[in-house]
Amino acid sequence: KLVREKRFPHDLLLKGIRQLLEEGDCYLKSDRNKILSFIAEDGPMADAFQVRKAKALSKANRSLNSYFAVAAWPYAIENDIVRDFGAEAGQHGISLIDALRKDKERSKLKLSVAHIDELENADLEDIAHALPPNLVELDLSFEGGIEITRVGLSAFEGRLPTSLQTLRLCFRGCRELSDEAVIMLCKELSKLERLQSFSLDCGMCPDLSKACLVALLDNLPGSVQNKQCSVLFRGTMVGQDFHTRWGLHYAAKGFLGFSIPGMMAA
């Protein structure tokens, strides 16, 4: 997949981010009008047709533009053009951050920037600022980000949408992460009162200790269901993975030496 993404003609991504559906064309003008009328049906029915069409097109354009922005993100990080995508080709650049954040109707976001050598703390800040406000499901992977530290994770303070019901975060192999960084992130979880499913992968982060588990237990919302909680800490000082909330609970309370349902030894 990574190879395919690198070979993809990125000028097409730029066109997608800029595209406005109302500027599209058809062989027959009547077909174009039918398409736009169909899109208008997604607008508020109480409004006049032209107003309804304008609102529906605006919504569709935001969705289309953000889709291409997400697809362009890994390439943009590699070339340091997240905030000015397209400028490297001599064109007027566009901010991927703005393109994604404007998609207020988006409910799900999955973005992987795993194993990108150029990934650094500033990139996490860009992603945190780009999160649409009404997300229900968020899946972010920073696996292999060897330059990521507390500074990067601090960018998510006050940035995680409170509407989230599912949250998956992967920091596997981010070897510079400290207890302080993860504890700071855990405190943000307490604000997510609607959260039902949670996954955190901190495997192969050698400096992390049991203090992270205690912070998780203290801040994980009560709405997170027992079997919808996955916390992976193999390759850390904890040395174990937890696949239930109860497994995490007993470990954080100091029973790491026991065999507990939902807990796997390294």
PDB file of C-alpha atoms in Angstrom:
ATOM      1  CA  LYS A   1       0.000   0.000   0.000  1.00  0.00           C
ATOM      2  CA  LEU A   2       2.785   2.432   0.902  1.00  0.00           C
ATOM      3  CA  VAL A   3       4.469   1.776  -2.453  1.00  0.00           C
ATOM      4  CA  ARG A   4       1.198   2.427  -4.322  1.00  0.00           C
ATOM      5  CA  GLU A   5       0.688   5.681  -2.427  1.00  0.00           C
ATOM      6  CA  LYS A   6       4.193   6.905  -3.296  1.00  0.00           C
ATOM      7  CA  ARG A   7       3.612   6.183  -6.993  1.00  0.00           C
ATOM      8  CA  PHE A   8       0.215   7.878  -7.061  1.00  0.00           C
ATOM      9  CA  PRO A   9       0.156  11.060  -9.197  1.00  0.00           C
ATOM     10  CA  HIS A  10      -0.087  13.632  -6.440  1.00  0.00           C
ATOM     11  CA  ASP A  11      -1.214  16.398  -8.754  1.00  0.00           C
ATOM     12  CA  LEU A  12      -4.530  14.525  -8.886  1.00  0.00           C
ATOM     13  CA  LEU A  13      -4.758  14.728  -5.097  1.00  0.00           C
ATOM     14  CA  LEU A  14      -4.310  18.478  -5.299  1.00  0.00           C
ATOM     15  CA  LYS A  15      -7.104  18.710  -7.878  1.00  0.00           C
ATOM     16  CA  GLY A  16      -9.328  16.645  -5.602  1.00  0.00           C
ATOM     17  CA  ILE A  17      -8.669  18.889  -2.619  1.00  0.00           C
ATOM     18  CA  ARG A  18      -9.560  21.953  -4.670  1.00  0.00           C
ATOM     19  CA  GLN A  19     -12.454  20.463  -6.611  1.00  0.00           C
ATOM     20  CA  LEU A  20     -15.890  22.077  -6.483  1.00  0.00           C
ATOM     21  CA  LEU A  21     -18.654  19.835  -7.766  1.00  0.00           C
ATOM     22  CA  GLU A  22     -20.640  22.713  -9.228  1.00  0.00           C
ATOM     23  CA  GLU A  23     -17.687  23.450 -11.530  1.00  0.00           C
ATOM     24  CA  GLY A  24     -17.809  19.953 -12.995  1.00  0.00           C
ATOM     25  CA  ASP A  25     -19.047  19.349 -16.498  1.00  0.00           C
ATOM     26  CA  CYS A  26     -21.022  16.709 -18.375  1.00  0.00           C
ATOM     27  CA  TYR A  27     -21.396  15.825 -22.036  1.00  0.00           C
ATOM     28  CA  LEU A  28     -25.044  16.871 -21.803  1.00  0.00           C
ATOM     29  CA  LYS A  29     -26.038  19.960 -19.864  1.00  0.00           C
ATOM     30  CA  SER A  30     -29.277  18.209 -18.860  1.00  0.00           C
ATOM     31  CA  ASP A  31     -27.267  15.468 -17.127  1.00  0.00           C
ATOM     32  CA  ARG A  32     -25.336  18.082 -15.175  1.00  0.00           C
ATOM     33  CA  ASN A  33     -28.552  19.729 -14.023  1.00  0.00           C
ATOM     34  CA  LYS A  34     -30.010  16.375 -12.953  1.00  0.00           C
ATOM     35  CA  ILE A  35     -26.899  15.577 -10.904  1.00  0.00           C
ATOM     36  CA  LEU A  36     -26.930  18.944  -9.147  1.00  0.00           C
ATOM     37  CA  SER A  37     -30.666  18.599  -8.459  1.00  0.00           C
ATOM     38  CA  PHE A  38     -30.065  15.183  -6.941  1.00  0.00           C
ATOM     39  CA  ILE A  39     -27.340  16.613  -4.689  1.00  0.00           C
ATOM     40  CA  ALA A  40     -29.721  19.398  -3.644  1.00  0.00           C
ATOM     41  CA  GLU A  41     -32.012  16.791  -2.088  1.00  0.00           C
ATOM     42  CA  ASP A  42     -29.434  16.424   0.689  1.00  0.00           C
ATOM     43  CA  GLY A  43     -30.007  20.038   1.747  1.00  0.00           C
ATOM     44  CA  PRO A  44     -32.537  21.319   4.325  1.00  0.00           C
ATOM     45  CA  MET A  45     -35.988  20.714   2.818  1.00  0.00           C
ATOM     46  CA  ALA A  46     -37.419  23.832   4.483  1.00  0.00           C
ATOM     47  CA  ASP A  47     -35.148  26.059   2.388  1.00  0.00           C
ATOM     48  CA  ALA A  48     -35.765  27.314  -1.119  1.00  0.00           C
ATOM     49  CA  PHE A  49     -34.312  25.108  -3.868  1.00  0.00           C
ATOM     50  CA  GLN A  50     -31.311  27.318  -4.691  1.00  0.00           C
ATOM     51  CA  VAL A  51     -30.431  27.741  -1.015  1.00  0.00           C
ATOM     52  CA  ARG A  52     -30.858  24.021  -0.439  1.00  0.00           C
ATOM     53  CA  LYS A  53     -28.629  23.241  -3.404  1.00  0.00           C
ATOM     54  CA  ALA A  54     -25.934  25.650  -2.248  1.00  0.00           C
ATOM     55  CA  LYS A  55     -25.853  24.127   1.245  1.00  0.00           C
ATOM     56  CA  ALA A  56     -25.814  20.570  -0.093  1.00  0.00           C
ATOM     57  CA  LEU A  57     -23.000  21.356  -2.523  1.00  0.00           C
ATOM     58  CA  SER A  58     -20.973  23.023   0.210  1.00  0.00           C
ATOM     59  CA  LYS A  59     -21.338  19.919   2.366  1.00  0.00           C
ATOM     60  CA  ALA A  60     -20.427  17.573  -0.499  1.00  0.00           C
ATOM     61  CA  ASN A  61     -17.418  19.676  -1.461  1.00  0.00           C
ATOM     62  CA  ARG A  62     -16.084  19.652   2.090  1.00  0.00           C
ATOM     63  CA  SER A  63     -16.436  15.884   2.207  1.00  0.00           C
ATOM     64  CA  LEU A  64     -14.718  15.409  -1.140  1.00  0.00           C
ATOM     65  CA  ASN A  65     -11.885  17.813  -0.354  1.00  0.00           C
ATOM     66  CA  SER A  66     -11.189  16.268   3.049  1.00  0.00           C
ATOM     67  CA  TYR A  67     -11.139  12.762   1.546  1.00  0.00           C
ATOM     68  CA  PHE A  68      -8.304  13.751  -0.757  1.00  0.00           C
ATOM     69  CA  ALA A  69      -6.555  15.684   2.029  1.00  0.00           C
ATOM     70  CA  VAL A  70      -6.379  12.536   4.175  1.00  0.00           C
ATOM     71  CA  ALA A  71      -5.057  10.531   1.231  1.00  0.00           C
ATOM     72  CA  ALA A  72      -2.363  13.152   0.616  1.00  0.00           C
ATOM     73  CA  TRP A  73      -1.223  13.449   4.238  1.00  0.00           C
ATOM     74  CA  PRO A  74       1.602  10.834   4.352  1.00  0.00           C
ATOM     75  CA  TYR A  75       3.163  12.190   1.158  1.00  0.00           C
ATOM     76  CA  ALA A  76       2.812  15.727   2.487  1.00  0.00           C
ATOM     77  CA  ILE A  77       4.670  14.844   5.699  1.00  0.00           C
ATOM     78  CA  GLU A  78       7.502  13.265   3.729  1.00  0.00           C
ATOM     79  CA  ASN A  79       7.868  16.468   1.718  1.00  0.00           C
ATOM     80  CA  ASP A  80       7.075  18.963   4.494  1.00  0.00           C
ATOM     81  CA  ILE A  81       4.099  20.449   2.638  1.00  0.00           C
ATOM     82  CA  VAL A  82       1.135  19.681   4.937  1.00  0.00           C
ATOM     83  CA  ARG A  83       0.419  23.400   5.289  1.00  0.00           C
ATOM     84  CA  ASP A  84       1.233  24.258   1.679  1.00  0.00           C
ATOM     85  CA  PHE A  85       0.340  21.216  -0.412  1.00  0.00           C
ATOM     86  CA  GLY A  86       1.057  21.746  -4.090  1.00  0.00           C
ATOM     87  CA  ALA A  87       3.619  24.483  -3.605  1.00  0.00           C
ATOM     88  CA  GLU A  88       6.460  22.064  -4.376  1.00  0.00           C
ATOM     89  CA  ALA A  89       5.116  21.822  -7.927  1.00  0.00           C
ATOM     90  CA  GLY A  90       5.106  25.585  -8.363  1.00  0.00           C
ATOM     91  CA  GLN A  91       1.365  25.900  -7.785  1.00  0.00           C
ATOM     92  CA  HIS A  92      -0.533  27.882  -5.201  1.00  0.00           C
ATOM     93  CA  GLY A  93      -0.467  25.626  -2.136  1.00  0.00           C
ATOM     94  CA  ILE A  94      -3.395  24.608   0.021  1.00  0.00           C
ATOM     95  CA  SER A  95      -3.500  23.674   3.713  1.00  0.00           C
ATOM     96  CA  LEU A  96      -4.457  20.052   4.361  1.00  0.00           C
ATOM     97  CA  ILE A  97      -5.247  21.108   7.923  1.00  0.00           C
ATOM     98  CA  ASP A  98      -7.958  23.505   6.743  1.00  0.00           C
ATOM     99  CA  ALA A  99      -9.315  21.042   4.182  1.00  0.00           C
ATOM    100  CA  LEU A 100      -9.867  18.355   6.817  1.00  0.00           C
ATOM    101  CA  ARG A 101     -11.028  20.585   9.662  1.00  0.00           C
ATOM    102  CA  LYS A 102     -13.739  22.187   7.502  1.00  0.00           C
ATOM    103  CA  ASP A 103     -15.450  18.830   7.020  1.00  0.00           C
ATOM    104  CA  LYS A 104     -17.738  19.344  10.003  1.00  0.00           C
ATOM    105  CA  GLU A 105     -20.124  16.594   8.899  1.00  0.00           C
ATOM    106  CA  ARG A 106     -17.407  13.926   8.974  1.00  0.00           C
ATOM    107  CA  SER A 107     -18.085  11.327  11.668  1.00  0.00           C
ATOM    108  CA  LYS A 108     -15.187   8.912  11.059  1.00  0.00           C
ATOM    109  CA  LEU A 109     -11.494   9.483  10.490  1.00  0.00           C
ATOM    110  CA  LYS A 110      -8.752   6.919   9.966  1.00  0.00           C
ATOM    111  CA  LEU A 111      -5.286   8.309   9.316  1.00  0.00           C
ATOM    112  CA  SER A 112      -2.022   6.388   9.372  1.00  0.00           C
ATOM    113  CA  VAL A 113       1.328   8.132   9.174  1.00  0.00           C
ATOM    114  CA  ALA A 114       3.163   5.036  10.399  1.00  0.00           C
ATOM    115  CA  HIS A 115       6.795   4.364   9.515  1.00  0.00           C
ATOM    116  CA  ILE A 116       7.440   7.761   7.973  1.00  0.00           C
ATOM    117  CA  ASP A 117      11.033   8.730   8.721  1.00  0.00           C
ATOM    118  CA  GLU A 118      10.239  12.443   8.509  1.00  0.00           C
ATOM    119  CA  LEU A 119       7.467  12.251  11.132  1.00  0.00           C
ATOM    120  CA  GLU A 120       8.078  14.667  14.023  1.00  0.00           C
ATOM    121  CA  ASN A 121       6.218  16.451  16.816  1.00  0.00           C
ATOM    122  CA  ALA A 122       5.067  19.281  14.565  1.00  0.00           C
ATOM    123  CA  ASP A 123       3.194  16.762  12.417  1.00  0.00           C
ATOM    124  CA  LEU A 124       1.165  15.606  15.421  1.00  0.00           C
ATOM    125  CA  GLU A 125       0.317  19.239  16.090  1.00  0.00           C
ATOM    126  CA  ASP A 126      -0.935  19.602  12.511  1.00  0.00           C
ATOM    127  CA  ILE A 127      -3.134  16.519  12.821  1.00  0.00           C
ATOM    128  CA  ALA A 128      -4.496  17.602  16.211  1.00  0.00           C
ATOM    129  CA  HIS A 129      -5.484  20.993  14.794  1.00  0.00           C
ATOM    130  CA  ALA A 130      -7.080  19.364  11.750  1.00  0.00           C
ATOM    131  CA  LEU A 131      -9.503  17.082  13.609  1.00  0.00           C
ATOM    132  CA  PRO A 132     -13.113  17.765  12.533  1.00  0.00           C
ATOM    133  CA  PRO A 133     -15.280  18.747  15.523  1.00  0.00           C
ATOM    134  CA  ASN A 134     -18.027  16.107  15.262  1.00  0.00           C
ATOM    135  CA  LEU A 135     -16.070  12.877  14.958  1.00  0.00           C
ATOM    136  CA  VAL A 136     -17.624   9.762  16.446  1.00  0.00           C
ATOM    137  CA  GLU A 137     -14.804   7.388  15.497  1.00  0.00           C
ATOM    138  CA  LEU A 138     -11.100   8.271  15.369  1.00  0.00           C
ATOM    139  CA  ASP A 139      -8.225   5.942  14.433  1.00  0.00           C
ATOM    140  CA  LEU A 140      -4.706   7.406  14.348  1.00  0.00           C
ATOM    141  CA  SER A 141      -1.439   5.523  13.879  1.00  0.00           C
ATOM    142  CA  PHE A 142       1.987   7.028  14.506  1.00  0.00           C
ATOM    143  CA  GLU A 143       3.735   3.659  14.671  1.00  0.00           C
ATOM    144  CA  GLY A 144       7.494   3.854  14.319  1.00  0.00           C
ATOM    145  CA  GLY A 145       7.639   7.595  15.014  1.00  0.00           C
ATOM    146  CA  ILE A 146      11.026   7.589  16.698  1.00  0.00           C
ATOM    147  CA  GLU A 147      11.111  11.395  17.001  1.00  0.00           C
ATOM    148  CA  ILE A 148       7.766  11.696  18.813  1.00  0.00           C
ATOM    149  CA  THR A 149       7.949  12.969  22.402  1.00  0.00           C
ATOM    150  CA  ARG A 150       5.708  14.574  25.012  1.00  0.00           C
ATOM    151  CA  VAL A 151       5.712  17.740  22.923  1.00  0.00           C
ATOM    152  CA  GLY A 152       3.879  15.940  20.126  1.00  0.00           C
ATOM    153  CA  LEU A 153       1.269  14.343  22.360  1.00  0.00           C
ATOM    154  CA  SER A 154       0.622  17.633  24.147  1.00  0.00           C
ATOM    155  CA  ALA A 155      -0.829  18.951  20.876  1.00  0.00           C
ATOM    156  CA  PHE A 156      -3.952  16.865  21.564  1.00  0.00           C
ATOM    157  CA  GLU A 157      -4.748  18.709  24.792  1.00  0.00           C
ATOM    158  CA  GLY A 158      -8.257  20.079  24.331  1.00  0.00           C
ATOM    159  CA  ARG A 159      -8.349  18.860  20.716  1.00  0.00           C
ATOM    160  CA  LEU A 160     -10.036  15.449  20.912  1.00  0.00           C
ATOM    161  CA  PRO A 161     -13.705  15.872  19.896  1.00  0.00           C
ATOM    162  CA  THR A 162     -15.984  15.252  22.880  1.00  0.00           C
ATOM    163  CA  SER A 163     -18.384  13.469  20.516  1.00  0.00           C
ATOM    164  CA  LEU A 164     -16.015  10.495  20.201  1.00  0.00           C
ATOM    165  CA  GLN A 165     -17.445   7.043  20.876  1.00  0.00           C
ATOM    166  CA  THR A 166     -14.531   5.031  19.473  1.00  0.00           C
ATOM    167  CA  LEU A 167     -10.881   5.979  19.829  1.00  0.00           C
ATOM    168  CA  ARG A 168      -7.864   4.010  18.587  1.00  0.00           C
ATOM    169  CA  LEU A 169      -4.343   5.355  19.037  1.00  0.00           C
ATOM    170  CA  CYS A 170      -1.133   3.596  18.007  1.00  0.00           C
ATOM    171  CA  PHE A 171       2.278   4.734  19.231  1.00  0.00           C
ATOM    172  CA  ARG A 172       4.017   1.372  18.834  1.00  0.00           C
ATOM    173  CA  GLY A 173       7.756   1.796  18.494  1.00  0.00           C
ATOM    174  CA  CYS A 174       7.724   5.499  19.450  1.00  0.00           C
ATOM    175  CA  ARG A 175      10.753   4.911  21.627  1.00  0.00           C
ATOM    176  CA  GLU A 176      11.135   8.453  22.933  1.00  0.00           C
ATOM    177  CA  LEU A 177       7.748   8.485  24.666  1.00  0.00           C
ATOM    178  CA  SER A 178       7.823   8.910  28.432  1.00  0.00           C
ATOM    179  CA  ASP A 179       5.364   8.278  31.243  1.00  0.00           C
ATOM    180  CA  GLU A 180       4.760  12.024  31.385  1.00  0.00           C
ATOM    181  CA  ALA A 181       3.634  12.056  27.741  1.00  0.00           C
ATOM    182  CA  VAL A 182       1.178   9.171  28.090  1.00  0.00           C
ATOM    183  CA  ILE A 183      -0.167  10.431  31.432  1.00  0.00           C
ATOM    184  CA  MET A 184      -0.858  13.811  29.827  1.00  0.00           C
ATOM    185  CA  LEU A 185      -2.771  12.078  27.017  1.00  0.00           C
ATOM    186  CA  CYS A 186      -4.704   9.950  29.519  1.00  0.00           C
ATOM    187  CA  LYS A 187      -6.039  13.065  31.213  1.00  0.00           C
ATOM    188  CA  GLU A 188      -7.723  14.028  27.946  1.00  0.00           C
ATOM    189  CA  LEU A 189      -9.715  10.790  28.040  1.00  0.00           C
ATOM    190  CA  SER A 190     -11.698  11.957  31.063  1.00  0.00           C
ATOM    191  CA  LYS A 191     -13.321  14.605  28.836  1.00  0.00           C
ATOM    192  CA  LEU A 192     -14.751  11.985  26.447  1.00  0.00           C
ATOM    193  CA  GLU A 193     -17.958  11.159  28.281  1.00  0.00           C
ATOM    194  CA  ARG A 194     -19.486   9.346  25.278  1.00  0.00           C
ATOM    195  CA  LEU A 195     -16.520   7.028  24.700  1.00  0.00           C
ATOM    196  CA  GLN A 196     -17.498   3.362  24.459  1.00  0.00           C
ATOM    197  CA  SER A 197     -14.525   1.684  22.773  1.00  0.00           C
ATOM    198  CA  PHE A 198     -10.854   2.473  23.418  1.00  0.00           C
ATOM    199  CA  SER A 199      -7.583   1.063  22.094  1.00  0.00           C
ATOM    200  CA  LEU A 200      -4.067   2.250  22.918  1.00  0.00           C
ATOM    201  CA  ASP A 201      -0.961   0.574  21.514  1.00  0.00           C
ATOM    202  CA  CYS A 202       2.270   1.632  23.229  1.00  0.00           C
ATOM    203  CA  GLY A 203       4.182  -1.557  22.538  1.00  0.00           C
ATOM    204  CA  MET A 204       7.947  -1.276  22.136  1.00  0.00           C
ATOM    205  CA  CYS A 205       8.126   2.040  24.006  1.00  0.00           C
ATOM    206  CA  PRO A 206      10.770   0.961  26.530  1.00  0.00           C
ATOM    207  CA  ASP A 207      10.547   3.857  28.999  1.00  0.00           C
ATOM    208  CA  LEU A 208       6.860   3.436  29.835  1.00  0.00           C
ATOM    209  CA  SER A 209       5.976   2.069  33.261  1.00  0.00           C
ATOM    210  CA  LYS A 210       3.016   1.035  35.387  1.00  0.00           C
ATOM    211  CA  ALA A 211       2.345   4.730  36.046  1.00  0.00           C
ATOM    212  CA  CYS A 212       0.697   4.857  32.613  1.00  0.00           C
ATOM    213  CA  LEU A 213      -1.736   2.098  33.568  1.00  0.00           C
ATOM    214  CA  VAL A 214      -2.705   3.929  36.740  1.00  0.00           C
ATOM    215  CA  ALA A 215      -3.332   7.109  34.729  1.00  0.00           C
ATOM    216  CA  LEU A 216      -5.449   5.174  32.256  1.00  0.00           C
ATOM    217  CA  LEU A 217      -7.540   3.624  35.002  1.00  0.00           C
ATOM    218  CA  ASP A 218      -8.036   6.991  36.692  1.00  0.00           C
ATOM    219  CA  ASN A 219      -9.125   8.766  33.523  1.00  0.00           C
ATOM    220  CA  LEU A 220     -10.865   6.194  31.336  1.00  0.00           C
ATOM    221  CA  PRO A 221     -14.572   7.128  31.176  1.00  0.00           C
ATOM    222  CA  GLY A 222     -16.960   4.724  32.846  1.00  0.00           C
ATOM    223  CA  SER A 223     -18.823   4.439  29.545  1.00  0.00           C
ATOM    224  CA  VAL A 224     -15.994   2.321  28.045  1.00  0.00           C
ATOM    225  CA  GLN A 225     -17.206  -1.266  28.033  1.00  0.00           C
ATOM    226  CA  ASN A 226     -15.135  -4.075  29.549  1.00  0.00           C
ATOM    227  CA  LYS A 227     -14.425  -5.969  26.317  1.00  0.00           C
ATOM    228  CA  GLN A 228     -14.082  -2.782  24.265  1.00  0.00           C
ATOM    229  CA  CYS A 229     -10.862  -1.792  26.024  1.00  0.00           C
ATOM    230  CA  SER A 230      -7.474  -2.794  24.602  1.00  0.00           C
ATOM    231  CA  VAL A 231      -4.188  -1.528  26.038  1.00  0.00           C
ATOM    232  CA  LEU A 232      -0.974  -2.957  24.566  1.00  0.00           C
ATOM    233  CA  PHE A 233       2.222  -2.525  26.580  1.00  0.00           C
ATOM    234  CA  ARG A 234       4.523  -5.364  25.549  1.00  0.00           C
ATOM    235  CA  GLY A 235       8.064  -4.140  25.069  1.00  0.00           C
ATOM    236  CA  THR A 236       7.690  -1.608  27.904  1.00  0.00           C
ATOM    237  CA  MET A 237       8.549  -1.871  31.593  1.00  0.00           C
ATOM    238  CA  VAL A 238       4.998  -3.187  32.055  1.00  0.00           C
ATOM    239  CA  GLY A 239       5.663  -6.021  29.605  1.00  0.00           C
ATOM    240  CA  GLN A 240       2.043  -7.068  29.121  1.00  0.00           C
ATOM    241  CA  ASP A 241      -1.046  -6.494  27.015  1.00  0.00           C
ATOM    242  CA  PHE A 242      -4.561  -6.019  28.377  1.00  0.00           C
ATOM    243  CA  HIS A 243      -7.661  -6.859  26.374  1.00  0.00           C
ATOM    244  CA  THR A 244     -10.373  -5.999  28.883  1.00  0.00           C
ATOM    245  CA  ARG A 245     -11.029  -3.128  31.226  1.00  0.00           C
ATOM    246  CA  TRP A 246     -10.879  -5.518  34.160  1.00  0.00           C
ATOM    247  CA  GLY A 247      -7.440  -6.715  33.097  1.00  0.00           C
ATOM    248  CA  LEU A 248      -6.252  -3.137  33.087  1.00  0.00           C
ATOM    249  CA  HIS A 249      -7.934  -2.520  36.449  1.00  0.00           C
ATOM    250  CA  TYR A 250      -6.186  -5.387  38.233  1.00  0.00           C
ATOM    251  CA  ALA A 251      -2.806  -4.559  36.675  1.00  0.00           C
ATOM    252  CA  ALA A 252      -3.039  -0.920  37.696  1.00  0.00           C
ATOM    253  CA  LYS A 253      -3.936  -1.991  41.217  1.00  0.00           C
ATOM    254  CA  GLY A 254      -0.685  -3.887  41.486  1.00  0.00           C
ATOM    255  CA  PHE A 255      -1.574  -7.496  40.589  1.00  0.00           C
ATOM    256  CA  LEU A 256       0.772  -7.817  37.618  1.00  0.00           C
ATOM    257  CA  GLY A 257       2.188 -11.082  38.921  1.00  0.00           C
ATOM    258  CA  PHE A 258      -1.109 -12.924  38.622  1.00  0.00           C
ATOM    259  CA  SER A 259      -2.765 -14.533  35.623  1.00  0.00           C
ATOM    260  CA  ILE A 260      -5.882 -12.470  34.987  1.00  0.00           C
ATOM    261  CA  PRO A 261      -8.527 -12.860  32.263  1.00  0.00           C
ATOM    262  CA  GLY A 262      -7.886 -10.303  29.557  1.00  0.00           C
ATOM    263  CA  MET A 263      -4.188 -10.005  30.372  1.00  0.00           C
ATOM    264  CA  MET A 264      -1.392 -11.657  28.394  1.00  0.00           C
ATOM    265  CA  ALA A 265       2.159 -11.999  29.639  1.00  0.00           C
ATOM    266  CA  ALA A 266       5.091 -11.102  27.431  1.00  0.00           C
TER     267      ALA A 266
END
